[in-house]
Short mmCIF file of N, CA, C and O in Angstrom, two decimals:
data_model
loop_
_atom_site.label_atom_id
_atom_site.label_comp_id
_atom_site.label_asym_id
_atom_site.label_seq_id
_atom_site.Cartn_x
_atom_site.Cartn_y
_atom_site.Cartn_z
N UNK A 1073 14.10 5.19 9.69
CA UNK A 1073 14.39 3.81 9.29
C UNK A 1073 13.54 3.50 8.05
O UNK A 1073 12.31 3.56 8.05
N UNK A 1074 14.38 3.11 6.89
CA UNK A 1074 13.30 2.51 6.01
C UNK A 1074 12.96 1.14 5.69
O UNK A 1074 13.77 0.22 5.66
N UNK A 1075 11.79 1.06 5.47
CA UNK A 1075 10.70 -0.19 5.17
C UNK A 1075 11.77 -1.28 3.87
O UNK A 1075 12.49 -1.07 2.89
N UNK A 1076 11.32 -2.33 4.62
CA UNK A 1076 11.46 -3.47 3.28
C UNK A 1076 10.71 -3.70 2.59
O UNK A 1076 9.66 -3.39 3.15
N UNK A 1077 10.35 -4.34 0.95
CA UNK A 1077 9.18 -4.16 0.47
C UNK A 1077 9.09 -6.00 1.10
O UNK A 1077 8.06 -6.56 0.71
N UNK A 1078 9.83 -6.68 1.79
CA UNK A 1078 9.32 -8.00 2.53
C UNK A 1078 8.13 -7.20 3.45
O UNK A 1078 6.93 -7.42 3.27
N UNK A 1079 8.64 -6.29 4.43
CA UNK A 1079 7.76 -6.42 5.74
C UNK A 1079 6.73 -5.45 5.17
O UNK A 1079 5.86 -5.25 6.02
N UNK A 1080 6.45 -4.66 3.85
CA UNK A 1080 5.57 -3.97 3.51
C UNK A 1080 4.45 -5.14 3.12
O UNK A 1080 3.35 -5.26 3.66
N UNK A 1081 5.06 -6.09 1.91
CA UNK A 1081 4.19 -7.28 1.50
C UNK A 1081 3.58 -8.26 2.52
O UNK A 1081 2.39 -8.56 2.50
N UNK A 1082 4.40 -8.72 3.37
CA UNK A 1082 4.08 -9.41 4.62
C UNK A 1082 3.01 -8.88 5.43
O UNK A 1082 2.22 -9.59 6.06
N UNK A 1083 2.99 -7.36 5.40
CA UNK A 1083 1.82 -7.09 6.05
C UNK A 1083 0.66 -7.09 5.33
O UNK A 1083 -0.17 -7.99 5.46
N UNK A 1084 0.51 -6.13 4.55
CA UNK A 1084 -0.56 -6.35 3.59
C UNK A 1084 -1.16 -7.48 2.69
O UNK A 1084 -2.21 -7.31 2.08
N UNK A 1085 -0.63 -8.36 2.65
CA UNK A 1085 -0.82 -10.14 2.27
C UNK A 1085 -1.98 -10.50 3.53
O UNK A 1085 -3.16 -10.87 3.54
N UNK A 1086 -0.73 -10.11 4.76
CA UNK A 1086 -0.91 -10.55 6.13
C UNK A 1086 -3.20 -9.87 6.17
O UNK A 1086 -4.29 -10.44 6.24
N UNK A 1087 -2.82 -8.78 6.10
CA UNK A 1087 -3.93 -8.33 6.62
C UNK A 1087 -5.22 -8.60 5.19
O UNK A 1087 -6.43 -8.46 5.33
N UNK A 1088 -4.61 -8.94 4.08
CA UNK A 1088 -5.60 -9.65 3.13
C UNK A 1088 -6.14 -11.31 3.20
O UNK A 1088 -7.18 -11.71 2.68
N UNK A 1089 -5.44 -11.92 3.76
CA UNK A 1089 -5.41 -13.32 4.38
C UNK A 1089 -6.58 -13.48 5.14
O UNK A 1089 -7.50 -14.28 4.90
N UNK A 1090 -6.47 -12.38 6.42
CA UNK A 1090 -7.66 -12.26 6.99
C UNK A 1090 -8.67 -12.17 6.31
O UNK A 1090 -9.37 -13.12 5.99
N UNK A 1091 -8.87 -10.95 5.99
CA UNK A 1091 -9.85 -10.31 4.92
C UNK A 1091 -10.71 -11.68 4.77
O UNK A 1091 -11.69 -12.02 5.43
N UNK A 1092 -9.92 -12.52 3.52
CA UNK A 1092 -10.64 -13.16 2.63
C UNK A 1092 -10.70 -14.67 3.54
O UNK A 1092 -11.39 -15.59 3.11
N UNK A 1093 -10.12 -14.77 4.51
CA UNK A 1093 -10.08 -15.97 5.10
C UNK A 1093 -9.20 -16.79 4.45
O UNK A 1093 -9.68 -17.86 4.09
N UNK A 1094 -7.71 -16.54 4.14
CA UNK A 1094 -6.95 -17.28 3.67
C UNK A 1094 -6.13 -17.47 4.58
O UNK A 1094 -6.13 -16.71 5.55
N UNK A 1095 -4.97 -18.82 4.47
CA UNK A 1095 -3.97 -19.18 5.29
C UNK A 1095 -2.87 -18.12 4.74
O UNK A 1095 -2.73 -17.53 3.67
N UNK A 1096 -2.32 -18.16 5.66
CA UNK A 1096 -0.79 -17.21 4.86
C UNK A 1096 0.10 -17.56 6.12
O UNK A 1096 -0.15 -17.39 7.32
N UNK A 1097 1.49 -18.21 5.37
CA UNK A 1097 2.26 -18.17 6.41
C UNK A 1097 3.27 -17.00 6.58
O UNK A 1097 3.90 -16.56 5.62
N UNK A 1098 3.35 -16.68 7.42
CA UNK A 1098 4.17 -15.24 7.86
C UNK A 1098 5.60 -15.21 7.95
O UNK A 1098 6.21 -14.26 8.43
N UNK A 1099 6.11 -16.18 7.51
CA UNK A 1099 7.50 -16.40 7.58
C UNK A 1099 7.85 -16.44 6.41
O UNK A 1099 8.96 -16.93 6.22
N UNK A 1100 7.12 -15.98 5.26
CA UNK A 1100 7.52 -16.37 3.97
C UNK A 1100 8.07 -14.75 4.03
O UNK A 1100 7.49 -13.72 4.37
N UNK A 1101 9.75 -15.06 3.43
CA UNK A 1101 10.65 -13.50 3.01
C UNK A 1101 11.13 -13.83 1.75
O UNK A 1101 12.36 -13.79 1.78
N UNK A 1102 10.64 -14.17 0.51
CA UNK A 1102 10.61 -14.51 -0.64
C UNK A 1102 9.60 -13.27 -1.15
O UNK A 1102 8.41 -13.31 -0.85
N UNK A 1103 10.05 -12.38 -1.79
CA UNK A 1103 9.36 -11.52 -2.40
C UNK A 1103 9.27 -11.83 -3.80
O UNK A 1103 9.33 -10.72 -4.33
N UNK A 1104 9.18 -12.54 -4.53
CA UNK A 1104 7.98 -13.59 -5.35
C UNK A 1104 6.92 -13.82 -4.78
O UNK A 1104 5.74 -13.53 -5.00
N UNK A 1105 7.47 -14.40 -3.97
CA UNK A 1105 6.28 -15.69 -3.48
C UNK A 1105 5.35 -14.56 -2.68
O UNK A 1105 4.13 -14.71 -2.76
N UNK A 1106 5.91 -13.32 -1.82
CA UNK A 1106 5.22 -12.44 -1.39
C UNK A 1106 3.75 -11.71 -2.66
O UNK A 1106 2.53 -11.52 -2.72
N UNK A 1107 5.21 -11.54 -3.55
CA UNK A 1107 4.25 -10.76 -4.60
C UNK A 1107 3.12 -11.69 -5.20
O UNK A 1107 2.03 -11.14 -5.41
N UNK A 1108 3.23 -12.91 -5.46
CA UNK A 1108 2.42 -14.01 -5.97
C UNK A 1108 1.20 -13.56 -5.16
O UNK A 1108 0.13 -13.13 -5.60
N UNK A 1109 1.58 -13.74 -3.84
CA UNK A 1109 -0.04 -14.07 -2.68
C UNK A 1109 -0.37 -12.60 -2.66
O UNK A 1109 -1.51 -12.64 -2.20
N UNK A 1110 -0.19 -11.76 -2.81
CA UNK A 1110 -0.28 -10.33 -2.98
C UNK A 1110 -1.32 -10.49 -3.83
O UNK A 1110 -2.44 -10.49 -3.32
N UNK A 1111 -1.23 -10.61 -4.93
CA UNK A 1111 -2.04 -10.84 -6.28
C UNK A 1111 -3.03 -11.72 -6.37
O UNK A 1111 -4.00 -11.42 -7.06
N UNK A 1112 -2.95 -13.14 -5.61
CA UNK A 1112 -3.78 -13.98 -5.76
C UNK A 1112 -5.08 -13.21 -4.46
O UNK A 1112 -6.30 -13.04 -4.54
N UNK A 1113 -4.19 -12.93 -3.48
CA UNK A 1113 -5.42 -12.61 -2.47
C UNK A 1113 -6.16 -11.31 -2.45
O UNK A 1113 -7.02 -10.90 -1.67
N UNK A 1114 -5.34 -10.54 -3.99
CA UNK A 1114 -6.47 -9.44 -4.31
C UNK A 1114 -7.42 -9.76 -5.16
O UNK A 1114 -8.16 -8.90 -5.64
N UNK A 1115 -7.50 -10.98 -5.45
CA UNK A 1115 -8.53 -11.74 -6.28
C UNK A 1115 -9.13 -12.13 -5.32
O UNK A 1115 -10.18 -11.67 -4.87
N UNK A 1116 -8.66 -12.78 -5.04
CA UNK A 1116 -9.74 -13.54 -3.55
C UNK A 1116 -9.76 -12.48 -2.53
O UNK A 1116 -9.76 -13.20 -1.53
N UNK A 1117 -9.77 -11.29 -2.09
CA UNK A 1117 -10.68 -10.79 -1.65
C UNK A 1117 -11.94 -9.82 -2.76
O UNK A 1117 -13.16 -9.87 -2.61
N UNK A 1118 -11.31 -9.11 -3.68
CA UNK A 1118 -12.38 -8.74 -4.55
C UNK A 1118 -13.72 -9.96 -4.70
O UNK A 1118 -14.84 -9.48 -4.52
N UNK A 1119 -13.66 -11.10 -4.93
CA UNK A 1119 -14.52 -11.98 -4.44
C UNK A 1119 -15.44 -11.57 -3.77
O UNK A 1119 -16.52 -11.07 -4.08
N UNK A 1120 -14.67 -11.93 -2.26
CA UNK A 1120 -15.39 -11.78 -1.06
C UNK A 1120 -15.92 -11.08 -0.33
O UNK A 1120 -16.63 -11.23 0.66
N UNK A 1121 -15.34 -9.86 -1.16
CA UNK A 1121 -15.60 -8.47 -1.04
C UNK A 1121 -16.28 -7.54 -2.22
O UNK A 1121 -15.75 -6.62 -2.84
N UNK A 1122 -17.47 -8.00 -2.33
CA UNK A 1122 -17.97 -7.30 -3.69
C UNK A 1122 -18.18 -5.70 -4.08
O UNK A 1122 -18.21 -5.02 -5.11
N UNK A 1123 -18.35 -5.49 -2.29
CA UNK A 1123 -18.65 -3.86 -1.93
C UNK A 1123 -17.20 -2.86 -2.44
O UNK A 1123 -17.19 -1.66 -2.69
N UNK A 1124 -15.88 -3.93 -2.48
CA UNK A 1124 -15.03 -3.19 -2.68
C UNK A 1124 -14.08 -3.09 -1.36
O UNK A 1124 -14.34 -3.45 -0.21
N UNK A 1125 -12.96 -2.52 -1.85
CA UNK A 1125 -11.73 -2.67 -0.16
C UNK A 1125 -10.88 -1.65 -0.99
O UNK A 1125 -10.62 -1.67 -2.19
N UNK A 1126 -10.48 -0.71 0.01
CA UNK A 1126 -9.42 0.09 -0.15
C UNK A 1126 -8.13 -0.08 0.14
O UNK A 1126 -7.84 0.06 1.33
N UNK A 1127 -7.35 -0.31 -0.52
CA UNK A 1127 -5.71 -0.53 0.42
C UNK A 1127 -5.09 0.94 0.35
O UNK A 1127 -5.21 1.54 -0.73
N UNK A 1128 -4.41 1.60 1.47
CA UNK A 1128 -3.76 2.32 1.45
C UNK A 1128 -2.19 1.68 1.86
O UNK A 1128 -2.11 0.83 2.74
N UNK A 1129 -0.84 2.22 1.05
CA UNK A 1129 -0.01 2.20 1.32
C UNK A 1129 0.84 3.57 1.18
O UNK A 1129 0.75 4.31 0.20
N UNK A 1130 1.84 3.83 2.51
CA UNK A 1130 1.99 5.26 2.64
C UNK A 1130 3.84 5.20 2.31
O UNK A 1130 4.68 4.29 2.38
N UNK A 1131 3.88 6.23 2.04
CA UNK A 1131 5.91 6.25 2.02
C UNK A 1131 6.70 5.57 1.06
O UNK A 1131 7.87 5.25 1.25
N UNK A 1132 6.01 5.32 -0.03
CA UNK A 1132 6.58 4.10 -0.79
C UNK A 1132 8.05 4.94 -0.98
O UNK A 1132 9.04 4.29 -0.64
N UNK A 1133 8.21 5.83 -1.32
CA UNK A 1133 9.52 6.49 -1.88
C UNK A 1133 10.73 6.28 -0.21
O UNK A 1133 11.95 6.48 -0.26
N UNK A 1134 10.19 5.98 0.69
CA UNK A 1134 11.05 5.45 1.75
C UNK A 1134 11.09 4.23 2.11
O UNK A 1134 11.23 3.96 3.31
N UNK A 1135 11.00 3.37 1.24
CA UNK A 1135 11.56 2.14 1.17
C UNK A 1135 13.13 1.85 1.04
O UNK A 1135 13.94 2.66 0.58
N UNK A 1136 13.44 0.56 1.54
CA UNK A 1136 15.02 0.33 1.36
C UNK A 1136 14.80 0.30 -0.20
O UNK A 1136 13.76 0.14 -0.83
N UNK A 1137 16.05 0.51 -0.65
CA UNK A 1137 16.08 0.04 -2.37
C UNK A 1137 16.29 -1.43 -2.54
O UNK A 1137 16.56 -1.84 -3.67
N UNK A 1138 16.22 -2.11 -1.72
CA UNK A 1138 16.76 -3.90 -1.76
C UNK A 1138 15.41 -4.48 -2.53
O UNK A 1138 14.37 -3.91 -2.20
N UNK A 1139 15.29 -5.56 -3.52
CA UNK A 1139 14.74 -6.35 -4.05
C UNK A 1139 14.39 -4.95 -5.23
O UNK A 1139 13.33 -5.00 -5.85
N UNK A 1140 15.04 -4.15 -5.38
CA UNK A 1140 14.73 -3.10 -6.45
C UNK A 1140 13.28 -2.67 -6.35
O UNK A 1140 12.51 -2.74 -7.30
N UNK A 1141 12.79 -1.98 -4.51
CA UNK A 1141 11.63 -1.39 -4.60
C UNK A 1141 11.12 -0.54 -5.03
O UNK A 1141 9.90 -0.39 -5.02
N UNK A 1142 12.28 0.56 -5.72
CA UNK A 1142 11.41 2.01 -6.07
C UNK A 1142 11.33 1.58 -7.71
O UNK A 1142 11.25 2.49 -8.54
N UNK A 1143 11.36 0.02 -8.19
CA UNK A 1143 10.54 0.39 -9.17
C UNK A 1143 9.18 -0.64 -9.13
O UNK A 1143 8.66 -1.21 -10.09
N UNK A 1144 8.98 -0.66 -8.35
CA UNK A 1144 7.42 -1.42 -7.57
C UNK A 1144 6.91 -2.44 -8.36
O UNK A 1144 5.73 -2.73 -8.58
N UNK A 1145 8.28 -3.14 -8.92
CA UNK A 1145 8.03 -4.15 -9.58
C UNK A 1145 7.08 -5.80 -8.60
O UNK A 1145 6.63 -6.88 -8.98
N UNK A 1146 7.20 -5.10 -7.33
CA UNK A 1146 6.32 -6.22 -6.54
C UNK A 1146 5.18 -6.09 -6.12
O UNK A 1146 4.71 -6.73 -5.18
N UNK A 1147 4.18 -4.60 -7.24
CA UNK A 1147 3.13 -4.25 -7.40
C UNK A 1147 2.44 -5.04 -8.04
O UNK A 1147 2.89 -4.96 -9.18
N UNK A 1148 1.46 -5.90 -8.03
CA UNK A 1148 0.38 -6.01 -8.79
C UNK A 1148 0.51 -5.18 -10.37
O UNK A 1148 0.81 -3.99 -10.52
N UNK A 1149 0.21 -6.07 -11.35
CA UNK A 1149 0.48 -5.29 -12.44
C UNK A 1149 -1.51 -4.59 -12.99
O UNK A 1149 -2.11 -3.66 -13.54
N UNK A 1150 -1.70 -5.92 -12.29
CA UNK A 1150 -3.40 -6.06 -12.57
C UNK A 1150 -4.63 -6.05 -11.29
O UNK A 1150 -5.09 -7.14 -10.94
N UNK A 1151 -5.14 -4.74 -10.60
CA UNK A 1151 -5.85 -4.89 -9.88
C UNK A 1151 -7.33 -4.98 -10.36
O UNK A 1151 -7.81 -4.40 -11.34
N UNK A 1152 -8.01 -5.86 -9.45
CA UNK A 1152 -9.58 -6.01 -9.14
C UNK A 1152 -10.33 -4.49 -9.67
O UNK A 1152 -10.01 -3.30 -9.66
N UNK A 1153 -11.40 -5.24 -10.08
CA UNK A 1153 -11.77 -3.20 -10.38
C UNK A 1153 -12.60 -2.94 -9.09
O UNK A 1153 -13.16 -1.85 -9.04
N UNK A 1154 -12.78 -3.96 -7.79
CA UNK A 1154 -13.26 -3.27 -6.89
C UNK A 1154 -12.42 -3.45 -5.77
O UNK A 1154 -12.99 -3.55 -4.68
N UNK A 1155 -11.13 -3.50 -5.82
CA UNK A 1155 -10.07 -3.08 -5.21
C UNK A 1155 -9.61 -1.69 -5.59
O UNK A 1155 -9.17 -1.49 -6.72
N UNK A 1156 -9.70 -0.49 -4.48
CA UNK A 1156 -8.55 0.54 -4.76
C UNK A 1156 -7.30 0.43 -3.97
O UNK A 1156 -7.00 0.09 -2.82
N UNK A 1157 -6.60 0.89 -5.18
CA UNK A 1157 -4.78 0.73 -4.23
C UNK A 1157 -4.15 2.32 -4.21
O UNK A 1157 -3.70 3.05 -5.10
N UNK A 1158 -4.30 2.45 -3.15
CA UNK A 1158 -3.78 4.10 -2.77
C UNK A 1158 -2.40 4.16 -2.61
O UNK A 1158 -2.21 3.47 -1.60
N UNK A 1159 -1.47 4.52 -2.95
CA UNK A 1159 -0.11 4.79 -2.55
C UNK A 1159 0.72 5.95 -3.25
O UNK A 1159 0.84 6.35 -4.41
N UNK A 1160 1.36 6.40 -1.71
CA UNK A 1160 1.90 7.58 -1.80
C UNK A 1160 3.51 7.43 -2.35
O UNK A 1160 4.25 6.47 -2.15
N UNK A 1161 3.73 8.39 -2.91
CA UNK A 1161 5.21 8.20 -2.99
C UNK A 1161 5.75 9.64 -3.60
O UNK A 1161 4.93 10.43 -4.05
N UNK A 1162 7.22 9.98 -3.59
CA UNK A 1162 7.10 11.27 -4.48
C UNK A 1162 7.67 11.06 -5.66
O UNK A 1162 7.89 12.19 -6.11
N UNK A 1163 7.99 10.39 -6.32
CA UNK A 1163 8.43 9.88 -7.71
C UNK A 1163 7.46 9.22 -8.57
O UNK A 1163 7.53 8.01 -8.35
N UNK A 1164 6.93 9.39 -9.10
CA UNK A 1164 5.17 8.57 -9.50
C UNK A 1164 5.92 7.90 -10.78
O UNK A 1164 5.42 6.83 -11.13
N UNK A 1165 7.16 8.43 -11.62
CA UNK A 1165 7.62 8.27 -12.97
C UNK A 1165 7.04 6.51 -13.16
O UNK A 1165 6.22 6.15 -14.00
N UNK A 1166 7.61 5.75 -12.29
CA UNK A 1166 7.76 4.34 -12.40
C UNK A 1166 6.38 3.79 -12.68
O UNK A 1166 6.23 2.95 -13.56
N UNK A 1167 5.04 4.39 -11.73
CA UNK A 1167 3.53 4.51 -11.56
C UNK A 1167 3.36 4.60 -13.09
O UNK A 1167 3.25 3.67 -13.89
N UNK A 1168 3.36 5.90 -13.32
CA UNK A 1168 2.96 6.23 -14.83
C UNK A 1168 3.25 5.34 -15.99
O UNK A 1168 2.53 5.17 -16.98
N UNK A 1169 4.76 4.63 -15.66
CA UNK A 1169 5.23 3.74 -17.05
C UNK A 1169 4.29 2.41 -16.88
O UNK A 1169 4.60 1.51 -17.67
N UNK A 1170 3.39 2.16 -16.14
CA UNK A 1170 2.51 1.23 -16.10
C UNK A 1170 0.81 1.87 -16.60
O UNK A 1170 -0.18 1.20 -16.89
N UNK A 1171 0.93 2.98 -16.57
CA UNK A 1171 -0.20 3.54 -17.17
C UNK A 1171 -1.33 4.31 -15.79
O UNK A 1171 -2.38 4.94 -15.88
N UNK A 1172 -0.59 3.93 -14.75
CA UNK A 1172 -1.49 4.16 -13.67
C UNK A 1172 -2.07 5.43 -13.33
O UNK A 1172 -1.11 6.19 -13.39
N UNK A 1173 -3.31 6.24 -12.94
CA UNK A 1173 -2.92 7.07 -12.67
C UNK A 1173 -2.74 7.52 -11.13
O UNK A 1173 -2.88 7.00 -10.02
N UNK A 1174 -2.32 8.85 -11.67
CA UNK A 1174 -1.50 9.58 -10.42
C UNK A 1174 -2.25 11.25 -10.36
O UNK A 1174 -2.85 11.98 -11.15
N UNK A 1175 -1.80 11.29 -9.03
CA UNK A 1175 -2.14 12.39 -8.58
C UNK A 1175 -1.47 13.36 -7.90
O UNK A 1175 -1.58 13.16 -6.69
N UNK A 1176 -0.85 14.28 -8.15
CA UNK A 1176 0.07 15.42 -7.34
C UNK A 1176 -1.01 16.30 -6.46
O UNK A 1176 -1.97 17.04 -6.69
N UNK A 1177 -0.12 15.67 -5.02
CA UNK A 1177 -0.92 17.00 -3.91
C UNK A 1177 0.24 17.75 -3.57
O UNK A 1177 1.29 17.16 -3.31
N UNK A 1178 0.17 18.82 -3.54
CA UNK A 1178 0.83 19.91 -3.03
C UNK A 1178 0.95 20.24 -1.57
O UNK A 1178 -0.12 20.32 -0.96
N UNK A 1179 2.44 20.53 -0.68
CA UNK A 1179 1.83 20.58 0.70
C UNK A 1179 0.90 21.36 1.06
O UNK A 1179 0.48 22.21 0.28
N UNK A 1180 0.39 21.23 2.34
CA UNK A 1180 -0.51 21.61 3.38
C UNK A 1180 -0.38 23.21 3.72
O UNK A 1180 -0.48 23.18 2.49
N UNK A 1181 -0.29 24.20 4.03
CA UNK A 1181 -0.43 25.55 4.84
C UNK A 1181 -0.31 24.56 6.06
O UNK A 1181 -0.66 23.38 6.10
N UNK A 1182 0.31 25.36 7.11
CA UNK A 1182 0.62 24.75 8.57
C UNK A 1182 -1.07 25.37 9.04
O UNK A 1182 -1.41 24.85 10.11
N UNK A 1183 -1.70 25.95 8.72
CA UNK A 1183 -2.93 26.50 8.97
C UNK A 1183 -3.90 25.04 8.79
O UNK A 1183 -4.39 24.62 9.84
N UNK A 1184 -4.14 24.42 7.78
CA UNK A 1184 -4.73 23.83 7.26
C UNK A 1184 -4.47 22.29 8.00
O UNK A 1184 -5.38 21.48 8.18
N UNK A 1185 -2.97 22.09 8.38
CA UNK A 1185 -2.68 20.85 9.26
C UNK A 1185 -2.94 20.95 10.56
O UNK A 1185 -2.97 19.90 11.19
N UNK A 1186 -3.15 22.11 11.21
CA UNK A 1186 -3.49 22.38 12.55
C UNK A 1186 -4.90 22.03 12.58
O UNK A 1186 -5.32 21.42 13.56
N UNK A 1187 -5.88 22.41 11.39
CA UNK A 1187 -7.30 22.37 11.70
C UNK A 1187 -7.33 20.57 10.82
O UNK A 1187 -8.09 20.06 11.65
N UNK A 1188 -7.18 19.91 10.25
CA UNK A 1188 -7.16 18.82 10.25
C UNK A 1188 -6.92 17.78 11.52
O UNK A 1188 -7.74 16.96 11.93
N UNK A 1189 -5.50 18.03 12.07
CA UNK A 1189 -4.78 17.14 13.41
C UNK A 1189 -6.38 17.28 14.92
O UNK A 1189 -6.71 16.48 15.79
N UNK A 1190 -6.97 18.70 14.55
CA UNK A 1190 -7.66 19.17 15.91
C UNK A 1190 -8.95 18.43 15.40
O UNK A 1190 -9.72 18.06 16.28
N UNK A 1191 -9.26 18.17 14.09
CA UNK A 1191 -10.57 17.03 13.77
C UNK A 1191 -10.17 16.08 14.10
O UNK A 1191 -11.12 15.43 14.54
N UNK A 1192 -9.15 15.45 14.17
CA UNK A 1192 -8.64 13.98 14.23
C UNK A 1192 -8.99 13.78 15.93
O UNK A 1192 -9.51 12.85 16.54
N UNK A 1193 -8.61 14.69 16.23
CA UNK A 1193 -8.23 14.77 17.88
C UNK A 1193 -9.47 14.81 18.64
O UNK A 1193 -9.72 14.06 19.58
N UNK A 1194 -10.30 15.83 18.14
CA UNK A 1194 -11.75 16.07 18.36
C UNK A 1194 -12.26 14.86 18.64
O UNK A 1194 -12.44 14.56 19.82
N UNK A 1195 -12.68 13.65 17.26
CA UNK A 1195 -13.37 12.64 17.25
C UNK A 1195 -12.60 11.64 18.16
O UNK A 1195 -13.18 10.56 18.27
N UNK A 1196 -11.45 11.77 18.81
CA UNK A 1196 -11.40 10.80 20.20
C UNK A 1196 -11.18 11.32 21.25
O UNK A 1196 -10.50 10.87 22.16
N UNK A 1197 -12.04 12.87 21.19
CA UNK A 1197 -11.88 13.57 22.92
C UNK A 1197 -10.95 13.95 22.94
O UNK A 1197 -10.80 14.45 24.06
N UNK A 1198 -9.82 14.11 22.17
CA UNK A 1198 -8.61 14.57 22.67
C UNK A 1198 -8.38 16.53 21.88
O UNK A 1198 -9.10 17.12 21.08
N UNK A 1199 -7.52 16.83 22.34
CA UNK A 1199 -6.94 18.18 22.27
C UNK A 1199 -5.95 18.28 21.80
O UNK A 1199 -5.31 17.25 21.62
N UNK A 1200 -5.33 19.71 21.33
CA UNK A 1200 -3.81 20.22 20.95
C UNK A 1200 -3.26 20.72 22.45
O UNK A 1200 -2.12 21.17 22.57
#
């Protein structure tokens, strides 16, 4: 199933709201108005957050195409310099025409994901 960039923005707004102690109403499906508070509340948390905040966002290239997401025009054009914004995708072209950079990882060895998944697993007691 793929993501809307509404319920992608909605969350991450959602979970910056907190962050910074802002109101946000959750019913807003206006991706403007999404992207607006997107932007304003990466200001206002860089603020409040001087140490810095990482956002990760994963799958961007599996988004619906509705509101024209794969060209991430409801990205932030201008982030905080102590905001990082991590996001994956496999088409970076659109990334780059903004100047951003990017990074190509190459897959995994199934060797290499087995001993990763068994660290993950490790640190909550659990097993393969």
């Amino acid at each position: 199933k793929s993501t809307s960039v509404v319920e992608i923005l909605r969350r991450v707004v959602k979970q910056l709201s907190t962050l910074c102690g802002a109101q946000f109403d959750p019913n807003i499906t206006d991706v403007s108005q999404l992207t607006s508070k997107f932007a304003a509340y990466l200001e206002l948390t860089s603020q409040k957050c001087p140490e810095g905040v990482c956002i990760v966002i994963d799958a961007l290239d599996e988004m619906s195409d509705e509101h024209r997401a794969q060209e991430f025009t409801w990205l932030p054009r201008d982030i905080p310099k102590n905001i990082k914004l991590v996001i994956s995708t496999v088409d970076t072209r659109e990334l780059g025409k903004r100047g951003w950079r990017t990074i190509r990882i190459s897959s995994l060895a199934q060797r290499t994901l087995s001993s990763i998944m068994e660290s993950l697993l490790s640190t909550r007691g659990k097993e393969l």
